[in-house]
Structures are given as structure tokens and as C-alpha cells.
Amino acid sequence: MATPLTDQEKRKQISVRGIAGLGDVAEIKKSFNRHLHFTLVKDRNVATPRDYFFALAHTVRDHLVGRWIRTQQYYYEKDPKRIHYLSLEFYMGRTLQNTMINLGLQNACDEAIYQLGLDLEELEEIEEDAGLGNGGLGRLAACFLDSMATLGLAAYGYGIRYEFGIFNQKISNGWQVEEADDWLRYGNPWEKARPEYMLPVHFYGRVEHTGEGVRWVDTQVVLAMPYDTPVPGYKNNTVNTMRLWSAKAPNDFNLQEFNVGDYIEAVLDRNLAENISRVLYPNDNFFEGKELRLKQEYFVVAATLQDIIRRFKSSKFGCRDPVRTSFETFPEKVAIQLNDTHPALAIPELMRILVDMEKLDWDKAWEVTVQTCAYTNHTVLPEALERWPVYMFEKLLPRHLQIIYEINHRHLQKISDLYPGDKDRLRRMSLIEEGDPKRINMAHLCVVGSHAVNGVAQIHSDIVKSTVFKDFCDVEPEKFQNKTNGITPRRWLLLCNPGLADIIAEKIGEDFLTDLFQLKKLLDFIDDDAFIRDIANVKQENKQKFAAYLEKEYKVKINPESIFDVQVKRIHEYKRQLLNCLHIITFYNRIKKDPNKHFVPRTIMIGGKAAPGYHMAKLIIKLITSVGQVVNNDPVVGDRLKVIFLENYRVSLAEKVIPAADLSEQISTAGTEASGTGNMKFMLNGALTIGTMDGANVEMAEEAGEENLFIFGMRVEDVEEMDRKGYNAKEYYERLPELRQVIDQIRSGFFSPKEPELFKDMVNMLLNHDRFKVFADYEAYISCQEKVNELYRNPKEWTKTVIRNIAGSGKFSSDRTITEYAREIWGVEPSDVKIPPPNEPRE
């Protein structure tokens, strides 16, 4: 028997990682040693693994810089319309491997590092995740940046450089404990500070009406320092920019005349200003109306708009045009996409600049603003909608409050003309919600101030039009669009699952990486036994590798023959991790009831973070870990069922678990998950989906054929019907003996013998006020899980179903999503122009 290939030898054979030319390898080794020597000469004489990581990161960065400069120069000369993606979150994960892949350097680096006696994968594990996001919304922004660069768009990501990203999750005694994410502790090799572009941002103060117009005076100033990170496209030599702002106190901060004596105190108070970019708010799909958060939202918007206008005024086109003080052409040169309502203040801020500073009349300024801005809605959950108290604006942003009032006045005037006497409609459509306190509805501001509003999956866009924004849709139906989310196949296939990418490339070539619809061609091989075997083998290898990782990290022995059943996403009642738990306990009870029966073995993995203030979400984690304690230590169960809570789920862990999954759990109550994107990642990586008809699951079923997904449960119409009739959980509890047993076990303390009362709040919620109707879908879910077992018993049919899913996943590339935004919202065309690389002369 041949000796098994080492990881390195195996990686060398993977063609899609680029050819390792001898010249490249020698050059990389030379550069690596130069960087390493420079690090060590300064400091120490023994290199640590971290020194090796930084030497490699700097080597790879060197290959980016020339392309980065050249791309920006190319934009300056061509002066295309520029796209500005504004988001309070960019969940980037690690950068090293993605950069090597997009530059076509991976195999050369692998070989060079190997020749130096090091292991590339080991070095990659040293890099910290850039965790500047909570979940779907922040990760979507990161995928979009990758696609915009790959499609050759002149695009910029704008956000905040949080000193502390999403917390690290530790599980202690079965409970989540948060730890600060000090991701910059060792420095960030990918960012470049640009102090020369530092800008002032104003807060507080008062508004003065003068003869020359309106002035916002006596403000407190915070400086916004930009940090630029390169965003490389896939093998097209385009390198775009993500610009993140960091808050700096001005040097005279608190040292003005009124603060004579206490110099030390004044310098210490600089922290108050700099706290603005200190930490990411860790809420997903939940609004917390804190003043610091409002400051963050205005901070990113004010700095970004100054930057956009500076670039607009000084572009080459602007230099040729003597009157580029004219903002007529602004919407032809600038697009601003608002990622949810978090950057909604861009609308009144742009109005303030145009009216107060550039002296445009209101109607012209409003036309420019609406033509420039577009808004993406990410949720219909009422608790997630941003509604800021008016008193906070009065204090923090007095001029913006006036502008919002004026926008609202003109907006309501229009509505009143269309619907004379319809007072209730005016109340529903107002940007200001009456009450104590009065609040500003930021979603209404976005809808009124944008030329396009989109949802993120077809079903979500339909719900948006028929419920949340129905009144607005009645008036301007042409404003509302759908843009179904997508994921970048570079990170979510080539990077995380090179084995699968390679056997696909063997069959259909490599072009699918930039044209994912080509995966349809895999249907030609649905009956090819060798291909079926290859797909199954790659999955098995990924499972072994992840099992080894789990054994190392969690000291649990995993049965790699079992179904790897995975639910990874933020912990939230609407995502129904509790429904998953009910299945786990039901399965456990069935094994206990009939221990000699043959069961299809499962390893059930659940991972995700709970917002620190979300009591029920934290209790759900405790339930999962408590059930795991019981199940995993019951000798009767053996290796037929294991329950694992995946600690500290994040981008880099997703890249490990997703390729190893057999079953993807997408089980939100129909009508609550706007789209989901994890669902797409699992589909592309050869897992089958068990899910409700919610979010993008609907379109996944459409693309792959509903018979190739495990679809169960109520549809949106059924949920609405149940809301009309009233949901009675007790009825299910009484009628379904297995459900009753499970609930009684949770309630009695079977899983928490030391604290029998621990889960009483949860059981009470499930029985008396469960907004997400867990019991209503229990029966359908359990029987659907039976169908999963049945198919898994037939490995060949299972794998053929996997192939049909992979073949149907082409629609879910973020390249397709961004192409639609470009054509239908931003009015630009993607380009496949390959900018010449730095080593070639320019034309």
C-alpha cells in the first residue's frame, strides 16, 4: 500500500491554487527571509511562529501594493462612477490565505514555506480574525467587497475600525462568558494608516440662523483617522480599498480657555472622544438606543461623506471642468449604498453639506441626495428597527434634527395631497413617531431619502412591500427591488474546500470561480460513478479532518461515519435553536426506549454567540451544553448520538466546519429570516439542507429542485393564518406524547439535576408566549429528520442529491448579486478589464 500523501504534497496537486513557478518560489523565499531578518535584527535572535507569520504576511502584502497603487491611479484617470458601501460592520475574518488565492500566489507560497522547513497551514492559524461584525450583515459586506473588486467596480467599503471586535466566547460551566477581542494586540499587517486624510467630525453645539444661512456652532470636534485595507479581486490585478475610521481627540481637546488648571485631567479625557471607535455593539437583529451607538453611526457617515465629496471635487474630470463646484453631476459619479439603517444619517448629512455649506437650494439638494443614496433592508423583526429618541438628536445633532423635520414636513405634504384627510396614513408614514419619547423612524428616513430600496431574498422583498413599507410601496412601487444575497466562491469554496474545488475543476474547468452558474454542468456527471465516489471521498476527508480538530480542541471522540448535523449562526429565538434541541432530546429518548434498535448515528453541532444582554439566548446555550452533558456521557447511547456546542463560532471556524457538514439546519419560523447566507455556504460545500420555506431557502429549493432539500413546516401563509386564529402551544403539548416527554424532562431538571428550576422560564415561554411557534413545527421537523436518516442509509443516492445541490448553487454567488446592484441600482457595468500588473509597463 502506498504511503499516504502529506498535507503539503496533497496541496501541491491542487491545480486551482495556481502554478508554483520556480522564479516565484525563489523570489518569495528571498522576500520572506528579508522580512524575517528585519524583524529579528530589530528585536530578538530567535524567531517565533508569529515572526514567521508576519514575515509571510509582509511578503504577500508586497505583491499587493503595486497593484493597489496602479488600480487607484487607473480610477483617477478613467474617473468612473464610484460605489461607496457604507456599513457599521465588515466581518472580514483572516486575510492571508484569501490574498494569496486572489493574487494566484498560494502554491508558490506553500512551496516556498515548505522549502524553508515550515508549514503554511500552521502559519495561517496564527492570524487573528478581523471580527468587525456580528453575523450575516457584516459578513455580507465582506463578500460584497470581494465581488466588487473581482467585477472591476471602483468601489470603497467605509466603516469603523473598532479596537475591539465581536467578543470571544468562552463556555464556562455550560454558560457563555464574554472576553474582549483584542485583535490588534500584535498589530495588523494589512492596514495602512492615512493621517494625511484625517477629517473633523462635529457633535453637540447649537444652530444659528444668520443672513448667510444656517450655521452649526459651538460643536465638539472629534478627528476621524482613516486606515486603509487593500481588497484584491480574483486574478484581475484590481485592488480596491476598505477605509475604516478611527476616532482621535484633537490636541486641544478639553484644553480650551475654560479648563485652566487641570491639564492632566484634560489629557485623560481624550478617551471620551476616542471611545467612539473602541468597541463593536454585539447585538444581532436587535436595536439598543445608546448614545455611544448613535455617535458611531454619525461618525462613520460624517467622515465618509467629507471623503466622498473631496474625491468628487478633485477628480481628474473635476479638474478639467472649471465649475466642478456644481453638484449637478454628483449622482452620475457617486453611488452610496446604505447597509441597513445604521448609516441612515448619510441622508440628512448630505443635505446639510449641500444646503448649508455648498448653498444649493433645498429641492436641488434633495434631488441629488435621493439619486445618490440607496437602502438595503435586512430585517422585518420590529425589535431590530432603529427608532432614535428625538431628545438624543436635539442634544447630539441639532442641525440634523431640523433637517429631518423639514424632510418629514415635505414628505407628509406630498402624502396629504395624494390622500386628503387620511390622518391615519400620515401617522403611519411619518418619519417621527409620536409618543413618550418621540422617536425618529430611521427606516422611513431611508425609504423617503433613497431612489432604491431592496430586500435580500425574494420572499423578504415581498414581505417588505406587503407589510413594513406597504404604504410607501403604494406611493412609489418602482422604488422597491429584490437583490437576493450571495457569498463569494473564492473564500467559501476555493479557500475553505480546495479538495472539492479541485474535483469540480477537473470536470468543468476553472471558470466557475468567477461564473458560478457553470456549476450546472455538473449535472452531466450525475450518473458518473467515479465522480460520485470522488465527491463522497472529499466529504469524508473533510469530516476526518474536522473530527481530528474537535478531538484536539474538545477532547471528544467523534464517529466520522455519523451524520454531521450542523446549525451555526447567532443564537436567537427566531432562528429556533430550541427546535433543534427538541429533536436532539427526542432522538435521545428513542435510543433509550429501544437501545437495541439500529439508529443512523449523528453528531449534532450547534455554534453561535448570544448577545451579552439577551437572557433567553444565553439560556438556550446552557440548555444545549446541559443536554450534551447527559447525552455524551450515557453509555447506552454510545457513539450513536453526540452533541457538541462549537465554542466561539467565527469566520475562521466556519471555514473548517462548513466543508465537513452533511446536514445544514435552516429552521427559522417562516417569514423571520430575511435571507440567510450560511445556508448558501453549506449548499455549495456539499451539505443537504433541512429547512423551512424562509429567506433564501425558498430560492435554493427553486434552483436545486424542492425534492432535493428537506423542506418542512409552516409556510408564511400558515404562520399568518395561525396569528389570526391564535397559536396555542398547549394543544401540541397535550397531543404529542414525545413532545410532552421532552418538555417535562427540561422542566423537571432532568438535564439540570443540580438546579431543577433552571429552565422553567424557557418552558414557560414555549408554552405561553412563544412568538416563533416552535411546537407548531415540531411534528413536521421530527418526521423530516426521519427522511434524512432514510436517505443517508443509501450513500449513493445521498451523494447524487449533494451533486444536484452543488449544481444548483450557482445563483448564490455574490458576483451575481453585485452585478444586479451595479446594473439596477448603481447604474454601472461590471468590467472584465484586467489592469496590467506592476511588472508590466502601462499602455
Short mmCIF file of C-alpha atoms in Angstrom, two decimals, residues 93-541:
data_model
loop_
_atom_site.label_atom_id
_atom_site.label_comp_id
_atom_site.label_asym_id
_atom_site.label_seq_id
_atom_site.Cartn_x
_atom_site.Cartn_y
_atom_site.Cartn_z
CA GLY A 93 -12.11 37.03 9.09
CA ARG A 94 -8.50 36.23 8.15
CA THR A 95 -6.81 37.88 5.19
CA LEU A 96 -3.58 35.97 4.39
CA GLN A 97 -4.92 32.96 2.52
CA ASN A 98 -7.61 34.94 0.70
CA THR A 99 -4.96 37.37 -0.56
CA MET A 100 -2.68 34.58 -1.77
CA ILE A 101 -5.59 32.97 -3.62
CA ASN A 102 -6.78 36.18 -5.27
CA LEU A 103 -3.23 37.03 -6.37
CA GLY A 104 -2.64 33.47 -7.63
CA LEU A 105 0.24 33.00 -5.20
CA GLN A 106 -0.95 30.18 -2.99
CA ASN A 107 1.02 27.27 -4.41
CA ALA A 108 4.18 29.36 -4.77
CA CYS A 109 3.93 30.46 -1.12
CA ASP A 110 3.15 26.92 0.02
CA GLU A 111 6.22 25.59 -1.79
CA ALA A 112 8.48 28.41 -0.60
CA ILE A 113 7.40 27.99 3.03
CA TYR A 114 7.79 24.21 2.75
CA GLN A 115 11.33 24.57 1.40
CA LEU A 116 12.10 26.77 4.40
CA GLY A 117 11.04 23.90 6.67
CA LEU A 118 7.74 25.48 7.75
CA ASP A 119 4.07 24.56 7.33
CA LEU A 120 1.80 27.10 5.65
CA GLU A 121 -1.40 25.93 7.36
CA GLU A 122 0.27 26.32 10.74
CA LEU A 123 1.22 29.92 9.94
CA GLU A 124 -2.29 30.69 8.68
CA GLU A 125 -3.70 29.59 12.05
CA ILE A 126 -1.72 32.34 13.82
CA GLU A 127 -3.62 35.19 12.17
CA GLU A 128 -6.41 36.79 14.21
CA ASP A 129 -9.86 37.08 12.66
CA ALA A 130 -10.90 40.66 11.91
CA GLY A 131 -14.21 40.24 13.75
CA LEU A 132 -15.71 43.64 12.99
CA GLY A 133 -19.21 42.25 12.59
CA ASN A 134 -21.93 40.27 14.35
CA GLY A 135 -23.08 37.85 11.69
CA GLY A 136 -24.86 37.87 8.34
CA LEU A 137 -24.96 41.63 7.70
CA GLY A 138 -21.25 42.14 8.41
CA ARG A 139 -20.16 39.03 6.53
CA LEU A 140 -22.32 40.04 3.54
CA ALA A 141 -20.40 43.34 3.38
CA ALA A 142 -17.13 41.38 3.28
CA CYS A 143 -18.34 39.10 0.46
CA PHE A 144 -19.59 42.15 -1.44
CA LEU A 145 -16.15 43.82 -1.24
CA ASP A 146 -14.57 40.67 -2.73
CA SER A 147 -17.12 40.58 -5.57
CA MET A 148 -16.93 44.32 -6.32
CA ALA A 149 -13.14 44.05 -6.75
CA THR A 150 -13.47 40.86 -8.81
CA LEU A 151 -16.02 42.58 -11.07
CA GLY A 152 -13.69 45.56 -11.57
CA LEU A 153 -16.00 48.13 -9.94
CA ALA A 154 -14.47 51.30 -8.50
CA ALA A 155 -15.79 50.53 -5.05
CA TYR A 156 -14.94 51.53 -1.48
CA GLY A 157 -16.06 49.92 1.75
CA TYR A 158 -16.49 52.52 4.52
CA GLY A 159 -16.83 51.61 8.19
CA ILE A 160 -15.34 51.87 11.68
CA ARG A 161 -12.01 50.45 12.80
CA TYR A 162 -13.22 49.02 16.09
CA GLU A 163 -10.38 48.47 18.56
CA PHE A 164 -12.41 45.53 19.93
CA GLY A 165 -14.50 43.43 17.56
CA ILE A 166 -17.14 40.84 18.40
CA PHE A 167 -16.28 39.33 21.81
CA ASN A 168 -14.54 35.99 22.14
CA GLN A 169 -16.94 33.42 23.54
CA LYS A 170 -15.78 31.07 26.28
CA ILE A 171 -18.04 28.36 27.63
CA SER A 172 -17.63 28.07 31.38
CA ASN A 173 -19.71 25.56 33.29
CA GLY A 174 -22.02 25.38 30.26
CA TRP A 175 -22.66 29.15 30.15
CA GLN A 176 -21.39 31.74 27.68
CA VAL A 177 -18.78 34.10 29.08
CA GLU A 178 -17.59 37.09 27.02
CA GLU A 179 -13.97 38.10 26.66
CA ALA A 180 -12.70 41.26 24.90
CA ASP A 181 -11.39 40.65 21.39
CA ASP A 182 -8.04 42.45 21.42
CA TRP A 183 -7.45 41.66 17.75
CA LEU A 184 -4.88 44.45 17.19
CA ARG A 185 -2.62 43.36 20.06
CA TYR A 186 0.18 42.16 17.74
CA GLY A 187 -0.52 44.71 15.00
CA ASN A 188 -2.40 44.35 11.72
CA PRO A 189 -0.14 43.76 8.70
CA TRP A 190 -2.93 44.52 6.21
CA GLU A 191 -3.84 48.09 7.18
CA LYS A 192 -2.16 51.37 6.34
CA ALA A 193 -2.90 54.46 8.45
CA ARG A 194 -3.55 57.58 6.32
CA PRO A 195 -3.13 60.51 8.73
CA GLU A 196 -2.92 62.89 5.74
CA TYR A 197 -6.64 62.28 5.13
CA MET A 198 -7.73 62.83 8.73
CA LEU A 199 -11.05 64.71 8.98
CA PRO A 200 -13.02 66.56 11.69
CA VAL A 201 -16.44 65.31 12.87
CA HIS A 202 -18.72 67.61 14.89
CA PHE A 203 -21.09 66.79 17.76
CA TYR A 204 -23.40 68.75 20.11
CA GLY A 205 -23.43 72.56 19.74
CA ARG A 206 -26.36 74.68 18.58
CA VAL A 207 -27.85 76.02 15.36
CA GLU A 208 -27.55 79.71 14.40
CA HIS A 209 -29.68 81.31 11.68
CA THR A 210 -27.68 84.10 10.03
CA GLY A 211 -28.08 86.27 6.94
CA GLU A 212 -25.73 83.94 5.01
CA GLY A 213 -27.78 80.91 6.02
CA VAL A 214 -27.66 78.31 8.77
CA ARG A 215 -24.57 77.62 10.90
CA TRP A 216 -23.96 74.76 13.34
CA VAL A 217 -21.72 76.30 16.04
CA ASP A 218 -20.04 75.63 19.40
CA THR A 219 -19.59 71.98 18.50
CA GLN A 220 -17.19 69.46 19.97
CA VAL A 221 -14.76 68.06 17.41
CA VAL A 222 -13.51 64.50 17.11
CA LEU A 223 -10.97 63.62 14.43
CA ALA A 224 -11.52 60.65 12.11
CA MET A 225 -8.28 58.90 11.16
CA PRO A 226 -8.59 56.60 8.13
CA TYR A 227 -6.97 53.16 7.97
CA ASP A 228 -6.94 51.60 4.51
CA THR A 229 -7.03 47.86 3.82
CA PRO A 230 -6.48 46.53 0.28
CA VAL A 231 -9.27 44.41 -1.24
CA PRO A 232 -7.92 42.29 -4.13
CA GLY A 233 -10.15 40.98 -6.90
CA TYR A 234 -9.70 37.41 -8.10
CA LYS A 235 -6.75 37.27 -10.52
CA ASN A 236 -7.64 40.54 -12.27
CA ASN A 237 -4.99 42.81 -10.69
CA THR A 238 -7.72 45.10 -9.32
CA VAL A 239 -7.16 46.12 -5.71
CA ASN A 240 -9.90 48.23 -4.12
CA THR A 241 -9.92 49.91 -0.70
CA MET A 242 -11.76 49.35 2.54
CA ARG A 243 -11.40 52.55 4.57
CA LEU A 244 -12.14 52.25 8.28
CA TRP A 245 -12.24 55.32 10.52
CA SER A 246 -10.67 55.52 13.96
CA ALA A 247 -11.56 58.27 16.46
CA LYS A 248 -8.78 60.61 17.66
CA ALA A 249 -9.14 63.53 20.06
CA PRO A 250 -7.79 66.83 18.69
CA ASN A 251 -4.69 68.06 20.52
CA ASP A 252 -6.55 70.98 22.12
CA PHE A 253 -9.28 68.64 23.38
CA ASN A 254 -10.60 69.88 26.74
CA LEU A 255 -7.66 72.30 26.94
CA GLN A 256 -9.62 75.38 25.90
CA GLU A 257 -9.60 78.56 27.97
CA PHE A 258 -12.36 77.45 30.40
CA ASN A 259 -10.29 74.50 31.59
CA VAL A 260 -7.33 76.37 33.00
CA GLY A 261 -5.80 74.28 35.76
CA ASP A 262 -6.30 70.59 35.19
CA TYR A 263 -4.01 69.70 32.33
CA ILE A 264 -3.62 66.04 33.38
CA GLU A 265 -7.37 65.55 33.71
CA ALA A 266 -7.89 67.15 30.31
CA VAL A 267 -5.43 64.83 28.58
CA LEU A 268 -7.02 61.80 30.26
CA ASP A 269 -10.41 62.99 28.97
CA ARG A 270 -9.20 62.41 25.39
CA ASN A 271 -10.50 58.89 25.95
CA LEU A 272 -14.06 60.21 25.90
CA ALA A 273 -13.64 61.22 22.25
CA GLU A 274 -11.65 58.15 21.31
CA ASN A 275 -14.19 55.76 22.82
CA ILE A 276 -16.30 56.25 19.68
CA SER A 277 -14.32 53.61 17.79
CA ARG A 278 -13.49 51.47 20.82
CA VAL A 279 -15.95 48.58 20.50
CA LEU A 280 -18.49 46.91 18.21
CA TYR A 281 -22.01 46.72 19.65
CA PRO A 282 -22.63 42.95 19.89
CA ASN A 283 -26.34 42.90 19.02
CA ASP A 284 -27.61 40.99 16.03
CA ASN A 285 -31.15 41.83 14.90
CA PHE A 286 -31.78 43.97 17.97
CA PHE A 287 -31.84 47.76 18.47
CA GLU A 288 -30.31 49.23 21.63
CA GLY A 289 -30.74 53.00 21.67
CA LYS A 290 -27.46 54.03 23.29
CA GLU A 291 -25.94 57.47 22.72
CA LEU A 292 -22.48 56.00 22.00
CA ARG A 293 -24.00 53.92 19.20
CA LEU A 294 -25.64 56.99 17.65
CA LYS A 295 -22.24 58.72 17.84
CA GLN A 296 -20.68 55.78 15.98
CA GLU A 297 -23.35 55.98 13.29
CA TYR A 298 -22.83 59.70 12.73
CA PHE A 299 -19.03 59.41 13.00
CA VAL A 300 -18.70 56.98 10.08
CA VAL A 301 -21.22 58.91 7.96
CA ALA A 302 -19.73 62.39 8.52
CA ALA A 303 -16.14 61.30 7.84
CA THR A 304 -17.17 59.25 4.78
CA LEU A 305 -19.24 62.00 3.16
CA GLN A 306 -16.41 64.53 3.50
CA ASP A 307 -14.11 61.98 1.90
CA ILE A 308 -16.53 61.28 -0.97
CA ILE A 309 -17.01 64.98 -1.68
CA ARG A 310 -13.27 65.69 -1.54
CA ARG A 311 -12.71 62.92 -4.11
CA PHE A 312 -15.58 64.18 -6.27
CA LYS A 313 -14.23 67.73 -6.32
CA SER A 314 -10.61 66.79 -7.01
CA SER A 315 -11.11 64.03 -9.57
CA LYS A 316 -9.39 64.49 -12.90
CA PHE A 317 -12.76 65.11 -14.52
CA GLY A 318 -13.40 67.76 -11.88
CA CYS A 319 -10.06 69.44 -12.61
CA ARG A 320 -10.86 69.77 -16.32
CA ASP A 321 -14.28 71.15 -15.50
CA PRO A 322 -13.93 74.71 -14.19
CA VAL A 323 -17.32 74.54 -12.45
CA ARG A 324 -16.96 71.25 -10.61
CA THR A 325 -18.30 73.18 -7.69
CA SER A 326 -21.53 72.18 -9.40
CA PHE A 327 -23.19 69.16 -7.82
CA GLU A 328 -25.41 68.54 -10.90
CA THR A 329 -23.28 65.54 -11.87
CA PHE A 330 -22.83 64.18 -8.33
CA PRO A 331 -25.25 61.21 -8.74
CA GLU A 332 -23.57 60.33 -12.07
CA LYS A 333 -20.24 59.99 -10.29
CA VAL A 334 -21.21 58.79 -6.80
CA ALA A 335 -23.36 55.95 -5.50
CA ILE A 336 -23.92 55.43 -1.77
CA GLN A 337 -25.33 52.10 -0.58
CA LEU A 338 -26.67 52.02 2.99
CA ASN A 339 -26.20 48.58 4.56
CA ASP A 340 -29.33 48.61 6.76
CA THR A 341 -30.41 51.83 8.54
CA HIS A 342 -27.22 52.10 10.61
CA PRO A 343 -25.69 54.66 8.20
CA ALA A 344 -29.07 56.37 7.56
CA LEU A 345 -27.66 59.70 8.77
CA ALA A 346 -25.90 59.91 5.39
CA ILE A 347 -29.19 61.30 4.06
CA PRO A 348 -29.57 64.35 6.38
CA GLU A 349 -25.77 64.81 6.46
CA LEU A 350 -25.56 65.04 2.66
CA MET A 351 -28.46 67.51 2.77
CA ARG A 352 -26.63 69.57 5.43
CA ILE A 353 -23.48 69.73 3.30
CA LEU A 354 -25.35 70.62 0.11
CA VAL A 355 -27.71 73.19 1.64
CA ASP A 356 -25.70 74.77 4.47
CA MET A 357 -22.19 74.55 3.04
CA GLU A 358 -22.49 74.28 -0.74
CA LYS A 359 -25.52 76.64 -0.78
CA LEU A 360 -27.73 74.55 -3.07
CA ASP A 361 -31.43 75.25 -2.82
CA TRP A 362 -33.42 72.59 -0.97
CA ASP A 363 -35.15 70.98 -3.95
CA LYS A 364 -31.93 70.59 -5.95
CA ALA A 365 -30.09 69.22 -2.90
CA TRP A 366 -32.92 66.74 -2.26
CA GLU A 367 -32.89 65.54 -5.86
CA VAL A 368 -29.11 64.95 -5.67
CA THR A 369 -29.42 63.16 -2.33
CA VAL A 370 -32.19 60.80 -3.43
CA GLN A 371 -30.45 60.00 -6.73
CA THR A 372 -27.23 59.18 -4.84
CA CYS A 373 -28.49 57.05 -1.95
CA ALA A 374 -29.96 53.54 -1.92
CA TYR A 375 -31.02 51.45 1.07
CA THR A 376 -30.86 47.74 1.81
CA ASN A 377 -33.32 46.42 4.40
CA HIS A 378 -32.10 43.41 6.38
CA THR A 379 -34.92 42.51 8.74
CA VAL A 380 -38.64 42.81 9.43
CA LEU A 381 -38.37 41.99 13.15
CA PRO A 382 -39.85 45.03 14.97
CA GLU A 383 -37.30 44.87 17.82
CA ALA A 384 -34.48 45.32 15.28
CA LEU A 385 -35.78 48.54 13.71
CA GLU A 386 -33.86 51.67 14.69
CA ARG A 387 -36.07 54.28 16.38
CA TRP A 388 -33.96 57.03 17.96
CA PRO A 389 -35.44 59.34 20.62
CA VAL A 390 -35.79 62.92 19.35
CA TYR A 391 -34.21 64.26 22.57
CA MET A 392 -30.96 62.48 21.71
CA PHE A 393 -30.80 64.22 18.34
CA GLU A 394 -31.67 67.56 19.93
CA LYS A 395 -28.57 67.26 22.09
CA LEU A 396 -26.12 65.45 19.80
CA LEU A 397 -27.09 66.52 16.25
CA PRO A 398 -29.38 69.58 16.48
CA ARG A 399 -28.99 70.60 12.81
CA HIS A 400 -29.75 67.08 11.57
CA LEU A 401 -32.94 67.07 13.63
CA GLN A 402 -34.09 70.27 11.90
CA ILE A 403 -33.29 68.77 8.51
CA ILE A 404 -35.18 65.57 9.33
CA TYR A 405 -38.19 67.65 10.41
CA GLU A 406 -38.06 69.53 7.11
CA ILE A 407 -37.76 66.28 5.10
CA ASN A 408 -40.74 64.93 7.04
CA HIS A 409 -42.80 68.11 6.54
CA ARG A 410 -42.36 67.97 2.75
CA HIS A 411 -42.90 64.21 2.66
CA LEU A 412 -46.17 64.41 4.62
CA GLN A 413 -47.30 67.32 2.45
CA LYS A 414 -46.97 65.04 -0.59
CA ILE A 415 -48.84 62.19 1.06
CA SER A 416 -51.57 64.53 2.25
CA ASP A 417 -52.03 65.81 -1.32
CA LEU A 418 -52.35 62.21 -2.55
CA TYR A 419 -54.67 61.07 0.26
CA PRO A 420 -56.59 64.12 1.51
CA GLY A 421 -57.92 63.69 5.04
CA ASP A 422 -56.26 60.31 5.64
CA LYS A 423 -54.79 61.20 9.03
CA ASP A 424 -54.02 57.60 9.95
CA ARG A 425 -51.91 57.16 6.83
CA LEU A 426 -49.94 60.30 7.71
CA ARG A 427 -49.31 58.91 11.18
CA ARG A 428 -48.18 55.56 9.78
CA MET A 429 -45.88 57.13 7.19
CA SER A 430 -44.32 59.90 9.28
CA LEU A 431 -40.57 59.83 9.98
CA ILE A 432 -41.46 60.95 13.50
CA GLU A 433 -43.38 58.60 15.79
CA GLU A 434 -45.47 60.43 18.36
CA GLY A 435 -45.28 59.13 21.93
CA ASP A 436 -43.20 59.46 25.04
CA PRO A 437 -40.49 59.88 23.98
CA LYS A 438 -40.99 60.98 20.35
CA ARG A 439 -38.82 58.86 18.06
CA ILE A 440 -37.30 59.07 14.59
CA ASN A 441 -38.01 56.01 12.45
CA MET A 442 -34.75 55.52 10.56
CA ALA A 443 -36.21 53.02 8.10
CA HIS A 444 -38.79 55.59 6.99
CA LEU A 445 -36.00 58.16 6.59
CA CYS A 446 -34.11 55.69 4.36
CA VAL A 447 -37.11 54.85 2.21
CA VAL A 448 -38.00 58.51 1.65
CA GLY A 449 -34.38 59.57 1.04
CA SER A 450 -33.32 56.79 -1.37
CA HIS A 451 -34.04 56.10 -5.04
CA ALA A 452 -33.96 52.33 -4.47
CA VAL A 453 -34.93 50.12 -1.54
CA ASN A 454 -34.17 46.41 -1.62
CA GLY A 455 -34.77 43.30 0.43
CA VAL A 456 -32.22 40.47 0.46
CA ALA A 457 -34.26 37.47 -0.80
CA GLN A 458 -37.41 37.29 -2.91
CA ILE A 459 -39.71 36.27 -0.05
CA HIS A 460 -38.25 39.00 2.17
CA SER A 461 -38.63 41.69 -0.50
CA ASP A 462 -42.27 40.62 -0.96
CA ILE A 463 -42.91 40.81 2.80
CA VAL A 464 -41.25 44.25 2.93
CA LYS A 465 -43.57 45.51 0.19
CA SER A 466 -46.73 43.99 1.65
CA THR A 467 -46.16 44.81 5.35
CA VAL A 468 -43.39 47.04 6.79
CA PHE A 469 -43.30 49.52 3.87
CA LYS A 470 -46.71 48.83 2.33
CA ASP A 471 -47.82 52.48 2.50
CA PHE A 472 -44.59 53.63 0.84
CA CYS A 473 -44.86 50.94 -1.84
CA ASP A 474 -48.39 52.10 -2.68
CA VAL A 475 -46.97 55.55 -3.49
CA GLU A 476 -43.70 54.59 -5.26
CA PRO A 477 -43.79 50.90 -6.25
CA GLU A 478 -40.87 51.39 -8.71
CA LYS A 479 -38.56 52.18 -5.78
CA PHE A 480 -38.74 48.65 -4.34
CA GLN A 481 -36.49 45.85 -5.60
CA ASN A 482 -35.11 42.46 -4.64
CA LYS A 483 -31.43 41.59 -4.53
CA THR A 484 -31.02 38.05 -3.25
CA ASN A 485 -27.85 37.75 -1.15
CA GLY A 486 -24.83 35.75 -2.25
CA ILE A 487 -21.45 34.55 -0.98
CA THR A 488 -18.01 34.75 -2.53
CA PRO A 489 -16.99 31.37 -4.01
CA ARG A 490 -13.33 32.30 -3.56
CA ARG A 491 -13.44 32.16 0.25
CA TRP A 492 -16.42 29.83 0.58
CA LEU A 493 -15.27 27.13 -1.85
CA LEU A 494 -11.73 27.51 -3.15
CA LEU A 495 -10.21 28.66 0.14
CA CYS A 496 -12.15 26.52 2.61
CA ASN A 497 -12.70 23.40 0.46
CA PRO A 498 -9.82 23.06 -2.03
CA GLY A 499 -10.44 19.31 -2.43
CA LEU A 500 -13.98 19.91 -3.67
CA ALA A 501 -12.93 22.89 -5.83
CA ASP A 502 -10.34 20.66 -7.47
CA ILE A 503 -12.60 17.76 -8.43
CA ILE A 504 -15.09 20.28 -9.81
CA ALA A 505 -12.31 21.96 -11.84
CA GLU A 506 -11.23 18.53 -13.19
CA LYS A 507 -14.70 18.08 -14.65
CA ILE A 508 -15.68 21.57 -15.86
CA GLY A 509 -12.52 23.72 -15.80
CA GLU A 510 -11.74 26.66 -13.52
CA ASP A 511 -14.02 29.36 -14.94
CA PHE A 512 -16.81 28.54 -12.45
CA LEU A 513 -14.89 30.50 -9.80
CA THR A 514 -15.92 33.75 -11.50
CA ASP A 515 -19.11 32.40 -13.14
CA LEU A 516 -20.73 30.12 -10.60
CA PHE A 517 -23.70 29.30 -12.86
CA GLN A 518 -21.30 26.95 -14.67
CA LEU A 519 -21.79 24.52 -11.78
CA LYS A 520 -24.97 23.47 -13.66
CA LYS A 521 -22.61 21.46 -15.91
CA LEU A 522 -22.04 19.04 -13.03
CA LEU A 523 -25.48 17.55 -13.77
CA ASP A 524 -23.84 15.90 -16.79
CA PHE A 525 -21.92 13.71 -14.33
CA ILE A 526 -24.82 12.79 -12.03
CA ASP A 527 -24.53 9.13 -13.08
CA ASP A 528 -20.72 9.06 -13.29
CA ASP A 529 -19.78 6.55 -10.57
CA ALA A 530 -16.19 7.78 -10.32
CA PHE A 531 -17.36 11.37 -9.84
CA ILE A 532 -19.94 10.30 -7.24
CA ARG A 533 -17.18 8.46 -5.40
CA ASP A 534 -14.85 11.48 -5.60
CA ILE A 535 -17.49 13.82 -4.14
CA ALA A 536 -18.17 11.35 -1.31
CA ASN A 537 -14.44 10.92 -0.63
CA VAL A 538 -13.77 14.66 -0.38
CA LYS A 539 -16.62 14.97 2.14
CA GLN A 540 -15.25 12.04 4.12
CA GLU A 541 -11.76 13.58 4.19
#
